[in-house]
PDB file of C-alpha atoms and ligand atoms in Angstrom:
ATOM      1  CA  UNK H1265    -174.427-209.307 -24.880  1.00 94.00           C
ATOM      2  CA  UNK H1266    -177.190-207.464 -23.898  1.00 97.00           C
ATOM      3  CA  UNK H1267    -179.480-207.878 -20.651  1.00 97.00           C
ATOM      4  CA  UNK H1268    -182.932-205.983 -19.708  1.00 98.00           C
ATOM      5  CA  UNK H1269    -183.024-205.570 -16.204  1.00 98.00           C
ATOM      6  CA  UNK H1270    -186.869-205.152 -15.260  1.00 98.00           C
ATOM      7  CA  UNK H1271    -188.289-202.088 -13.490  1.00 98.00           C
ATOM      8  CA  UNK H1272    -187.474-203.056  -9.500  1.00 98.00           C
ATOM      9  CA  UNK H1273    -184.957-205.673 -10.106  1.00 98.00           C
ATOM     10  CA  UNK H1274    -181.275-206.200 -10.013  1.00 98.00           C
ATOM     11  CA  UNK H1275    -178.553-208.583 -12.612  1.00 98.00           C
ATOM     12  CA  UNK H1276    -175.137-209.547 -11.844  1.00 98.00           C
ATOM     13  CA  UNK H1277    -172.922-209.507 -14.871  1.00 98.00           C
ATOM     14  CA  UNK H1278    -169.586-210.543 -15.625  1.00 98.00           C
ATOM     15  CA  UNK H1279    -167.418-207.948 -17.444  1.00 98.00           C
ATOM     16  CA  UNK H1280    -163.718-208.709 -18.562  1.00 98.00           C
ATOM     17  CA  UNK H1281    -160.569-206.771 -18.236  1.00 98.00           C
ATOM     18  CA  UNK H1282    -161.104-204.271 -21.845  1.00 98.00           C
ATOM     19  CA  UNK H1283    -164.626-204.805 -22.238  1.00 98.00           C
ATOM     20  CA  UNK H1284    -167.271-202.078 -22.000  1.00 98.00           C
ATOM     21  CA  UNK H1285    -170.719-202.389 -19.933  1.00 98.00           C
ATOM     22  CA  UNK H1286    -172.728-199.653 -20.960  1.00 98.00           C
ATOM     23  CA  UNK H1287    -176.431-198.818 -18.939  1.00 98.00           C
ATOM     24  CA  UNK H1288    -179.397-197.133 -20.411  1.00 98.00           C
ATOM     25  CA  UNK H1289    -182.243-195.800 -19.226  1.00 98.00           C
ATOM     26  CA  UNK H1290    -184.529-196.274 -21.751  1.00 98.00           C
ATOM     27  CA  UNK H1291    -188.004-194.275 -20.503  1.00 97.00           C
ATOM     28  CA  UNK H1292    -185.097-191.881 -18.283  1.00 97.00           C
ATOM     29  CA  UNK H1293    -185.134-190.903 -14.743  1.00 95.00           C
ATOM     30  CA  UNK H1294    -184.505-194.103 -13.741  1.00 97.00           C
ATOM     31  CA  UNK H1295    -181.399-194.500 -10.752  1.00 97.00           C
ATOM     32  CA  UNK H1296    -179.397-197.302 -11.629  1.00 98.00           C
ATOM     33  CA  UNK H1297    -177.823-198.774  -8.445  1.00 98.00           C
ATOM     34  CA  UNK H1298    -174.374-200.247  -9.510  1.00 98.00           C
ATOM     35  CA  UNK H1299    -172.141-202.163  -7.612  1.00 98.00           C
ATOM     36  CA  UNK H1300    -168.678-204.181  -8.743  1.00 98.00           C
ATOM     37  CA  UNK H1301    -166.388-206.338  -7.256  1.00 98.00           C
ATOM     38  CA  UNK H1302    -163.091-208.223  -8.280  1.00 98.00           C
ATOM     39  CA  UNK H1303    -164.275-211.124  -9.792  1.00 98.00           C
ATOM     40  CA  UNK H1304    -161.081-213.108  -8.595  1.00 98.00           C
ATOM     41  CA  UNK H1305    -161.755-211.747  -4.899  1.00 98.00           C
ATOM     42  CA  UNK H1306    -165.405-210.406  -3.993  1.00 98.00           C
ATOM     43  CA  UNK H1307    -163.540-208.906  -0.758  1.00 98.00           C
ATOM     44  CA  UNK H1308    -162.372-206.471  -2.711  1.00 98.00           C
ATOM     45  CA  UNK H1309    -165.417-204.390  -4.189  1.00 98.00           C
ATOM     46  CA  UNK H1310    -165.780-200.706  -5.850  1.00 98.00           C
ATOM     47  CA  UNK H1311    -166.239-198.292  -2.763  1.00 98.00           C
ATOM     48  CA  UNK H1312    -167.723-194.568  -3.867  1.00 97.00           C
ATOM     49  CA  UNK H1313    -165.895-193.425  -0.582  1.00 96.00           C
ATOM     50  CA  UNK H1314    -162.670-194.102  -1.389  1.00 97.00           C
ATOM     51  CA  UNK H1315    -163.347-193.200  -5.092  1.00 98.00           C
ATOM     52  CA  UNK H1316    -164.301-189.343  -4.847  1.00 97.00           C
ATOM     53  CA  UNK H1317    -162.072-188.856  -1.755  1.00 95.00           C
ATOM     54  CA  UNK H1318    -159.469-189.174  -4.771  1.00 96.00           C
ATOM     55  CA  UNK H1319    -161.307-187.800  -7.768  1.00 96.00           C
ATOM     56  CA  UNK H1320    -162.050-184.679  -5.004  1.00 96.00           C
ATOM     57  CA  UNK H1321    -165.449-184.836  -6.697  1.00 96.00           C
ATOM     58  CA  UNK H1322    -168.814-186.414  -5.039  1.00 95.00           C
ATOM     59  CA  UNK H1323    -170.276-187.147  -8.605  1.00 96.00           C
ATOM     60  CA  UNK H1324    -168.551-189.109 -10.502  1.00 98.00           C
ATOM     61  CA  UNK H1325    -167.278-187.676 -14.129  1.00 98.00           C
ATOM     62  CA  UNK H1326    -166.247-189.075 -17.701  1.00 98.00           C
ATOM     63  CA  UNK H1327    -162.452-190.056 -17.164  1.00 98.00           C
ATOM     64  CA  UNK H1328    -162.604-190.793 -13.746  1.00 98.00           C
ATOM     65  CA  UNK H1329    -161.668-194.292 -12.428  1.00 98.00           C
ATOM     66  CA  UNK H1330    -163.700-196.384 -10.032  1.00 98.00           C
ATOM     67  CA  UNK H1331    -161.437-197.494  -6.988  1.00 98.00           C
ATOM     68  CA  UNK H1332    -162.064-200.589  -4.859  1.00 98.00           C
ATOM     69  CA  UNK H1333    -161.760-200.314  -1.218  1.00 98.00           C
ATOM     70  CA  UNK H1334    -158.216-201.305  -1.702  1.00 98.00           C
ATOM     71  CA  UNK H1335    -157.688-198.191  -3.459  1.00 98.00           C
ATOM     72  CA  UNK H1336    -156.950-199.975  -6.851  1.00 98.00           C
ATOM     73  CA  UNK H1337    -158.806-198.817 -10.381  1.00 98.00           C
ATOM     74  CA  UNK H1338    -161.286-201.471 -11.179  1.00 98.00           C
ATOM     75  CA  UNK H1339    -163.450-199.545 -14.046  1.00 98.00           C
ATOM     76  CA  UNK H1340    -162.841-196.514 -16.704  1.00 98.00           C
ATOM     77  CA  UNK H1341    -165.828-193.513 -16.539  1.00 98.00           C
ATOM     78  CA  UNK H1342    -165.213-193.572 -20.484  1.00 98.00           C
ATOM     79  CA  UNK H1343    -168.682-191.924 -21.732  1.00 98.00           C
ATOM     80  CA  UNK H1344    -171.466-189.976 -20.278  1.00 98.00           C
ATOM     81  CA  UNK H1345    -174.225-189.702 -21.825  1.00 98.00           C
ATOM     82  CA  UNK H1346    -176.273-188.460 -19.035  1.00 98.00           C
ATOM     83  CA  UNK H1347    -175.044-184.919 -18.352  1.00 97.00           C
ATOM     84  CA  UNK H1348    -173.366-185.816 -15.001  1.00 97.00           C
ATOM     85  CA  UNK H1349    -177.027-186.316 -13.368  1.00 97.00           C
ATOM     86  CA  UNK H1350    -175.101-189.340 -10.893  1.00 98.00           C
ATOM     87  CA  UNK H1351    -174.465-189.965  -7.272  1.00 98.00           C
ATOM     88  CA  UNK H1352    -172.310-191.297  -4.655  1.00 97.00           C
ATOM     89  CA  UNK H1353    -173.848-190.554  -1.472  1.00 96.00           C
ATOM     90  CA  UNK H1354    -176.837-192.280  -0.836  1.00 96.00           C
ATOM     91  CA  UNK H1355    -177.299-195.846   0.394  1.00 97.00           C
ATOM     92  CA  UNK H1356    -178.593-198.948  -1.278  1.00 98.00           C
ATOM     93  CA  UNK H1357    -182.038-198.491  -0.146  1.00 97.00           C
ATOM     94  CA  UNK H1358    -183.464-201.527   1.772  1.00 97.00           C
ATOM     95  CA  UNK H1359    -186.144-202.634   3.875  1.00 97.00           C
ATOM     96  CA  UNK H1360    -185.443-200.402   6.524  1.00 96.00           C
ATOM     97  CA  UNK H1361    -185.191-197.839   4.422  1.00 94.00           C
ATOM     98  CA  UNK H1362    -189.145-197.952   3.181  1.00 95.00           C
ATOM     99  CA  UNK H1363    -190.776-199.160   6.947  1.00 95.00           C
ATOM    100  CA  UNK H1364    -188.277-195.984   7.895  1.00 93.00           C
ATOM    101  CA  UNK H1365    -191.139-193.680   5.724  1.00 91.00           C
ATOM    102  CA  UNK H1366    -193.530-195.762   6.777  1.00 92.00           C
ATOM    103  CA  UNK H1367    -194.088-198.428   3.742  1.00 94.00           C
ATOM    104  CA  UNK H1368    -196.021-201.495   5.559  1.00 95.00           C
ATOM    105  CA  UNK H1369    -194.720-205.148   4.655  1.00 96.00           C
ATOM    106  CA  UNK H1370    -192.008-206.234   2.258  1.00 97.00           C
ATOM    107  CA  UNK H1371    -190.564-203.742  -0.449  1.00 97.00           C
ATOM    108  CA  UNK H1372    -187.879-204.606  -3.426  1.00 98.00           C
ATOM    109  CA  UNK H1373    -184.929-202.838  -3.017  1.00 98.00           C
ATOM    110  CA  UNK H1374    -181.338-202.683  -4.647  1.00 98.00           C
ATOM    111  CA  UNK H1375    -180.048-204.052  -1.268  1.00 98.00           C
ATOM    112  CA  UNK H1376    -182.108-207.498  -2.009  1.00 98.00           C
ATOM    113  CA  UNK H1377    -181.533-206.704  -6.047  1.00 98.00           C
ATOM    114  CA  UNK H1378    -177.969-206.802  -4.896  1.00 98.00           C
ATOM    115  CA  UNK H1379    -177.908-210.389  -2.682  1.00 98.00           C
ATOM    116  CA  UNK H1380    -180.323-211.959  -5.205  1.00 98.00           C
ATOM    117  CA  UNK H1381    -178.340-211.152  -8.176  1.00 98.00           C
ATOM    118  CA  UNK H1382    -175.004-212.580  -7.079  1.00 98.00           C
ATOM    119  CA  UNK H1383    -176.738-215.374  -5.057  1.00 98.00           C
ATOM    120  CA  UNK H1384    -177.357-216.262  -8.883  1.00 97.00           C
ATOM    121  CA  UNK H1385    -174.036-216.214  -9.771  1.00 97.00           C
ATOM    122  CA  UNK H1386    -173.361-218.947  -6.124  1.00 97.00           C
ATOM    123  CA  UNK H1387    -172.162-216.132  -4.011  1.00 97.00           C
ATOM    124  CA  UNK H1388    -173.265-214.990  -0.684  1.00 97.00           C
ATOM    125  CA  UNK H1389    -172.904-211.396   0.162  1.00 97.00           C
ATOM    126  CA  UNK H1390    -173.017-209.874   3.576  1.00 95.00           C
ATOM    127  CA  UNK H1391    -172.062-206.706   3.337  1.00 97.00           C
ATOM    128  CA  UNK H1392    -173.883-203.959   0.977  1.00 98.00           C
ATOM    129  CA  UNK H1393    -171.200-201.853  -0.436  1.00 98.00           C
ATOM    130  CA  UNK H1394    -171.907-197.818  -1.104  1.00 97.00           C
ATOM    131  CA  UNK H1395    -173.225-197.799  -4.412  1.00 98.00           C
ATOM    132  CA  UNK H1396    -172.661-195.377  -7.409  1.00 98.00           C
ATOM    133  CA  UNK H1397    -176.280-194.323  -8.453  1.00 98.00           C
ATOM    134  CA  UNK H1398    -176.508-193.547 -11.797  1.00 98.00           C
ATOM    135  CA  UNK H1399    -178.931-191.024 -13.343  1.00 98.00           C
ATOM    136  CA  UNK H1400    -179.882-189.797  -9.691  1.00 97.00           C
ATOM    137  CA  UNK H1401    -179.947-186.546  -9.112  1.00 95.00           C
ATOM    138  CA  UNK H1402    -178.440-184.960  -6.083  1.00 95.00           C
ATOM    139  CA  UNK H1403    -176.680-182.445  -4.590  1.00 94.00           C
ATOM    140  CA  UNK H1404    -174.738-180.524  -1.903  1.00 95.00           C
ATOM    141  CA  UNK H1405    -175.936-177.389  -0.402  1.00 96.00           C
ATOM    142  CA  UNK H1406    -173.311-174.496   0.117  1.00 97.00           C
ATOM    143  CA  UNK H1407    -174.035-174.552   3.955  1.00 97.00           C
ATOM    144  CA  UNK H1408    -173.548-178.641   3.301  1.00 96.00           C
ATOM    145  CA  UNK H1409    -177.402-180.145   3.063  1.00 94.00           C
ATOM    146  CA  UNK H1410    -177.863-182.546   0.882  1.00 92.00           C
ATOM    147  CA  UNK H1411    -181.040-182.879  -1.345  1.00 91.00           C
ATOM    148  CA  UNK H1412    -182.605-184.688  -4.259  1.00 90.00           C
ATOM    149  CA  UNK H1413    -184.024-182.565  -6.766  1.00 90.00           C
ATOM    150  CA  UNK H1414    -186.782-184.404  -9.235  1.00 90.00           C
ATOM    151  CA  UNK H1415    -184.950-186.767 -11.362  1.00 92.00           C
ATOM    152  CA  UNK H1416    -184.519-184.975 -15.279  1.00 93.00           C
ATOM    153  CA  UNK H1417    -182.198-188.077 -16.775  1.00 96.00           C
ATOM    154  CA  UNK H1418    -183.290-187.662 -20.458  1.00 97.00           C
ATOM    155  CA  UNK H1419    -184.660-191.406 -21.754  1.00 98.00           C
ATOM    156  CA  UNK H1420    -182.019-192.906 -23.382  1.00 98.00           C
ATOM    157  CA  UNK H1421    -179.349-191.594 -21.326  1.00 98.00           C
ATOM    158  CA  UNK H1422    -176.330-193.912 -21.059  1.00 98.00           C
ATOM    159  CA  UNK H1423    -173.059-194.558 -19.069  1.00 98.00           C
ATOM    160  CA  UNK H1424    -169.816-196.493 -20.839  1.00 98.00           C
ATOM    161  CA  UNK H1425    -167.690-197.956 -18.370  1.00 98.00           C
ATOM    162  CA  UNK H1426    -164.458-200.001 -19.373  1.00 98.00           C
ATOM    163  CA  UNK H1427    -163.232-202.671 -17.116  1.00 98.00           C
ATOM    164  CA  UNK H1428    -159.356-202.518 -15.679  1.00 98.00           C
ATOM    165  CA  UNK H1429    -159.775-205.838 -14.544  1.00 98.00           C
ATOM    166  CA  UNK H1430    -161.922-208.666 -14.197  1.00 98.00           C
ATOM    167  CA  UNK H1431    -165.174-207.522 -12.545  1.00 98.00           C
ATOM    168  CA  UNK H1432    -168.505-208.847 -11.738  1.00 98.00           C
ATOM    169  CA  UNK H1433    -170.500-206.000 -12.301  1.00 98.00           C
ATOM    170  CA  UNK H1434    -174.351-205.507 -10.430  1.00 98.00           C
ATOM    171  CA  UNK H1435    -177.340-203.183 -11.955  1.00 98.00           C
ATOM    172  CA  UNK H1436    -180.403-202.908  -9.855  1.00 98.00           C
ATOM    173  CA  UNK H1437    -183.207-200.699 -10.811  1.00 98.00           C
ATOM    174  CA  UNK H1438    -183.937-199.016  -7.955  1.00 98.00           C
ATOM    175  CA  UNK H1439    -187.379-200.112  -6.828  1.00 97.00           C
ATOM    176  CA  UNK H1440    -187.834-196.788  -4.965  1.00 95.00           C
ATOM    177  CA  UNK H1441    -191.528-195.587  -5.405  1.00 93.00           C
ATOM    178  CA  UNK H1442    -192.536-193.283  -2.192  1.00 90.00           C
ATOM    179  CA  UNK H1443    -193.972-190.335  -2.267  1.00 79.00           C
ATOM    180  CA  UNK H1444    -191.576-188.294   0.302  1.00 81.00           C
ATOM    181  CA  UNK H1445    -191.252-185.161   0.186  1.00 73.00           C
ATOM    182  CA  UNK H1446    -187.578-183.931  -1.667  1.00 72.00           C
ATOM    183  CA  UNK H1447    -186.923-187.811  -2.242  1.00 79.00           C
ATOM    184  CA  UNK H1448    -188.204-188.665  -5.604  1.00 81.00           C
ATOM    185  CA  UNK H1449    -185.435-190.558  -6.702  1.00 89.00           C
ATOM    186  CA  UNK H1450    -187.208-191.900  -9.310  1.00 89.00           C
ATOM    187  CA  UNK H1451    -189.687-190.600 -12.501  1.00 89.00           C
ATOM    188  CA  UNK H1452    -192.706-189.664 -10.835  1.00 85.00           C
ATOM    189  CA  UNK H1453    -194.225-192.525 -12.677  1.00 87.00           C
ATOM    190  CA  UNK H1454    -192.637-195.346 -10.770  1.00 90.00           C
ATOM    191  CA  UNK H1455    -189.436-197.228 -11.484  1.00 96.00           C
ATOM    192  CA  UNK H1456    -188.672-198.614 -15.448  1.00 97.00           C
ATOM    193  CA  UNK H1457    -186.277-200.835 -17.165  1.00 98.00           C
ATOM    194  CA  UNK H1458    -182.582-200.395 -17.380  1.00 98.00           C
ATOM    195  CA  UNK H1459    -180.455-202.183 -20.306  1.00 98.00           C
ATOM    196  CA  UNK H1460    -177.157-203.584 -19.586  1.00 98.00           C
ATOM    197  CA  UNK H1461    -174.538-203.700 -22.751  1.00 98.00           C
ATOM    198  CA  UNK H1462    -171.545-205.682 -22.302  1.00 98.00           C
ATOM    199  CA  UNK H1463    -169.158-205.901 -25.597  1.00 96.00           C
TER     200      UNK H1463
HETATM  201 ZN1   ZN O1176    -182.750-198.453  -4.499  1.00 92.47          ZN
END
């Protein structure tokens, strides 16, 4: 199955226990917002937090596992085909987030991607987990700042993730087109299409 999710929105997908989702960036540079949760319990979701505190790594790497806020492995890092260029820190931007740098009126973001998706799917979500970002580029200082360096995600860069359990998976391109200074996020020429593999 495969599923293009446009430039500034967001797709739930269901992914069973042994099968693969893999995400693309086609044109590159694109962050890939990605959220899971146990598709027999959405209380229990994938949490970045309590995944790295365990991995003792703030990006995530090929063999990892993805833990739910239960602390149980939900997904497999299996393949990386984008040269470790991921995150774990930064928020699900939202509306806040662009009238915070100033953006007048309503603005997509994965936050909405997020709620829309799975509203989809009949489910209500209330709380916006911490999202792994794919292909965005950050990193910690030595004296512990923490910037975003231009986005260089080759196109066609990929993830493979294998599902340890039943999971409803969510992919939001993230709609983030500002122009702030050390917060591209993004290519410089706006957000682009993700594809979403499932097999
Ligand atoms: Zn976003």
């Amino acid at each position: 199955m495969e599923i293009i999710v446009p430039p500034r929105e967001g797709r739930a997908i269901k992914v069973l226990c042994g099968q693969n989702i893999r995400i693309t960036t086609p044109k590159g540079a694109q962050a890939a917002d990605f959220f899971a949760y146990n598709a027999e319990n959405l209380g229990e979701w994938l949490s970045a937090n309590h995944t790295w505190v365990t991995t003792f790594c703030v990006r995530p790497r090929a063999g990892d596992e993805f833990l739910s806020r239960f602390r149980r492995p939900m997904l497999h890092f299996t393949e990386d085909g984008a040269e470790g260029v991921h995150d774990m820190m930064i928020a699900a931007c939202d509306q806040f987030r662009y009238e915070f740098f100033g953006h007048k009126g309503p603005h997509a973001s994965c936050s909405e991607n997020l709620c829309v998706a799975m509203r989809r799917l009949g489910h209500q979500i209330d709380v916006i987990p911490q999202p792994v970002n794919f292909f965005t580029h950050t990193r910690v200082e030595a004296d512990g700042r923490f910037v975003s360096p231009p986005n260089r995600v080759k196109p066609g860069a990929y993830v493979v993730l294998e599902a340890l359990i039943d999971v409803i998976c969510v992919v939001s391109s993230c709609p983030f087109d500002l122009a702030v200074d050390g917060w591209t996020i993004n290519a410089a020429q706006g957000p682009s299409e993700l594809i979403v593999e499932v097999n």
